[in-house]
Coordinates of C-alpha atoms in Angstrom, one line a residue:
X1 CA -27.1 15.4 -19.3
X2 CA -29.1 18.1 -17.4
X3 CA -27.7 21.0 -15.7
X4 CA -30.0 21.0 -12.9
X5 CA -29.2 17.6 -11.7
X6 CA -25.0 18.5 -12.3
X7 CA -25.3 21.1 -9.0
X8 CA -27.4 19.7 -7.0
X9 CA -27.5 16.7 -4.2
X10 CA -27.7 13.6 -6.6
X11 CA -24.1 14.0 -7.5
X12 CA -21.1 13.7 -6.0
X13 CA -19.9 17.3 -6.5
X14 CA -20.9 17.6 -2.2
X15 CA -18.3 15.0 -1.5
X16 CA -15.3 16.7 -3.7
X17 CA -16.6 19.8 -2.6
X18 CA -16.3 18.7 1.2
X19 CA -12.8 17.4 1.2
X20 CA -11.6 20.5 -1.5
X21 CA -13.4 22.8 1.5
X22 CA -11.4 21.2 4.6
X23 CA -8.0 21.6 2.7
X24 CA -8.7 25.4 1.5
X25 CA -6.7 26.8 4.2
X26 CA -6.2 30.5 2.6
X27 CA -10.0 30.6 3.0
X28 CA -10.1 29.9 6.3
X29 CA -7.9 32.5 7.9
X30 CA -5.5 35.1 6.3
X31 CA -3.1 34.3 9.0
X32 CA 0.5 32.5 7.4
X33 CA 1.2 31.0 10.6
X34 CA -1.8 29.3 11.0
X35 CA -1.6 28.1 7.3
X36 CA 2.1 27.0 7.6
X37 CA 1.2 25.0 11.1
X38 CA -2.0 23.4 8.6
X39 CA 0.4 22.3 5.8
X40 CA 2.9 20.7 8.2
X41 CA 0.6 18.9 9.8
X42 CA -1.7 17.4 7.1
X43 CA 2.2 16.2 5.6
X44 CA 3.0 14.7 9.0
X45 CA -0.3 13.1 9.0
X46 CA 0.3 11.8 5.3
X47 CA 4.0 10.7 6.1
X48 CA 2.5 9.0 9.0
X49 CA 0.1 7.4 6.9
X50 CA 2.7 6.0 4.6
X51 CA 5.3 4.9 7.3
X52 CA 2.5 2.9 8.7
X53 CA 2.1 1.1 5.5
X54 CA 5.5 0.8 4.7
X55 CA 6.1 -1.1 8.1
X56 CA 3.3 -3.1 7.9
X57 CA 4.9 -4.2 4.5
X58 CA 8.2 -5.0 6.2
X59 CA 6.6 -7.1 8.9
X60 CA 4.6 -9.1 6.6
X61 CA 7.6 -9.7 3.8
X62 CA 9.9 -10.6 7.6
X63 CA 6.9 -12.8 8.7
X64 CA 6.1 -14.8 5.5
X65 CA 8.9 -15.2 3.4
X66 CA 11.2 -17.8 3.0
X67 CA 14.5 -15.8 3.6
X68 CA 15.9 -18.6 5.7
X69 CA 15.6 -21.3 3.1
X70 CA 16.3 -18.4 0.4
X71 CA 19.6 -18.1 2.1
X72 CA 20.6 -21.4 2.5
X73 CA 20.6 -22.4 -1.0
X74 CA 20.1 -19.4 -3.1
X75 CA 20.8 -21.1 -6.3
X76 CA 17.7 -23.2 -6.7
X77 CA 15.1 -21.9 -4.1
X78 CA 13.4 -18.2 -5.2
X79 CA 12.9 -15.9 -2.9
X80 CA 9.1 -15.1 -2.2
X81 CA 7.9 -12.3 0.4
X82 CA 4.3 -12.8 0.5
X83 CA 1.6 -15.4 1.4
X84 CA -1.9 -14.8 -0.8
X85 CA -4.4 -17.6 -0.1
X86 CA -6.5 -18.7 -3.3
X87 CA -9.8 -16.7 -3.3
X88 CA -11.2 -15.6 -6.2
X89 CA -9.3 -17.4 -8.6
X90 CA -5.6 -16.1 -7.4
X91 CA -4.3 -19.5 -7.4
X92 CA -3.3 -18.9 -11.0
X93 CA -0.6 -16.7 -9.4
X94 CA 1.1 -19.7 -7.0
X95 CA 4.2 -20.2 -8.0
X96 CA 7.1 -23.2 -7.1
X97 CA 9.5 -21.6 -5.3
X98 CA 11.3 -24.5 -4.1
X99 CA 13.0 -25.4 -0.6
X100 CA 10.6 -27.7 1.0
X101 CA 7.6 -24.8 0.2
X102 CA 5.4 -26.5 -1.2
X103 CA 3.5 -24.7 -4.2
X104 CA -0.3 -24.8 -2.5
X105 CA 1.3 -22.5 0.2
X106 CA 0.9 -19.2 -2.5
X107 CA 3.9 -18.0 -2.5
X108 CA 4.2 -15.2 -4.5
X109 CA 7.7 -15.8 -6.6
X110 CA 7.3 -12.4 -8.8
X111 CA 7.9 -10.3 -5.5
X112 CA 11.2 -11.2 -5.3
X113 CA 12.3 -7.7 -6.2
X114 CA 10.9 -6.7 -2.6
X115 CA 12.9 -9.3 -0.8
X116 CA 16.4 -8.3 -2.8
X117 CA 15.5 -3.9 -2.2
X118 CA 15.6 -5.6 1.3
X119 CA 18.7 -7.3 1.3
X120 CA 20.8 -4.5 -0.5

């Protein structure tokens, strides 16, 4: 370990420093307005963030699951809310579901907790 290399540019102290820096608002101004308009919006901005996310989670679980063929016969087809094609070994994680889907289409059985938050 060496103290001279800890402060300077080799490490990534900048880059923590940089983002640490941007969200320092009290040194920035001393005005409460401007810091309260600063908090709100870096939330919004987050809660934007996540919304986008969490939609883009709904339309993929609505566009590649087998709700339809879930609800038809519930009692021997799984539900599964997500497609994962086999790269990198993820096959191992395929799983029958049943109702015509075959099981080299990588449905993901285990996520059926998503479809039934979905359905309550």
């Amino acid at each position: 370990f060496s103290r001279t290399i800890a402060k300077g540019p080799d490490t990534t102290t900048w880059i923590w420093n940089l983002h640490a820096d941007a969200h320092d608002f009290d040194s920035h101004t001393n005005d409460l307005e401007e810091i309260s308009r600063k908090v709100f919006s870096a939330h919004f901005g987050q809660l934007s963030i996540i919304f986008l996310w969490l939609s883009g989670m709904y339309f993929h679980g609505a566009r590649f699951s087998n709700y339809e063929a879930w609800l038809s016969d519930p009692t021997h087809i799984r539900p599964s809310a997500q497609v994962v094609w086999p790269i990198v070994g993820q096959e191992i994680l395929n799983g029958d579901v049943g109702g015509g889907v075959p099981r080299n289409t990588n449905n993901l059985w285990f996520f059926s907790d998503l479809e039934s938050i979905w359905n309550n």
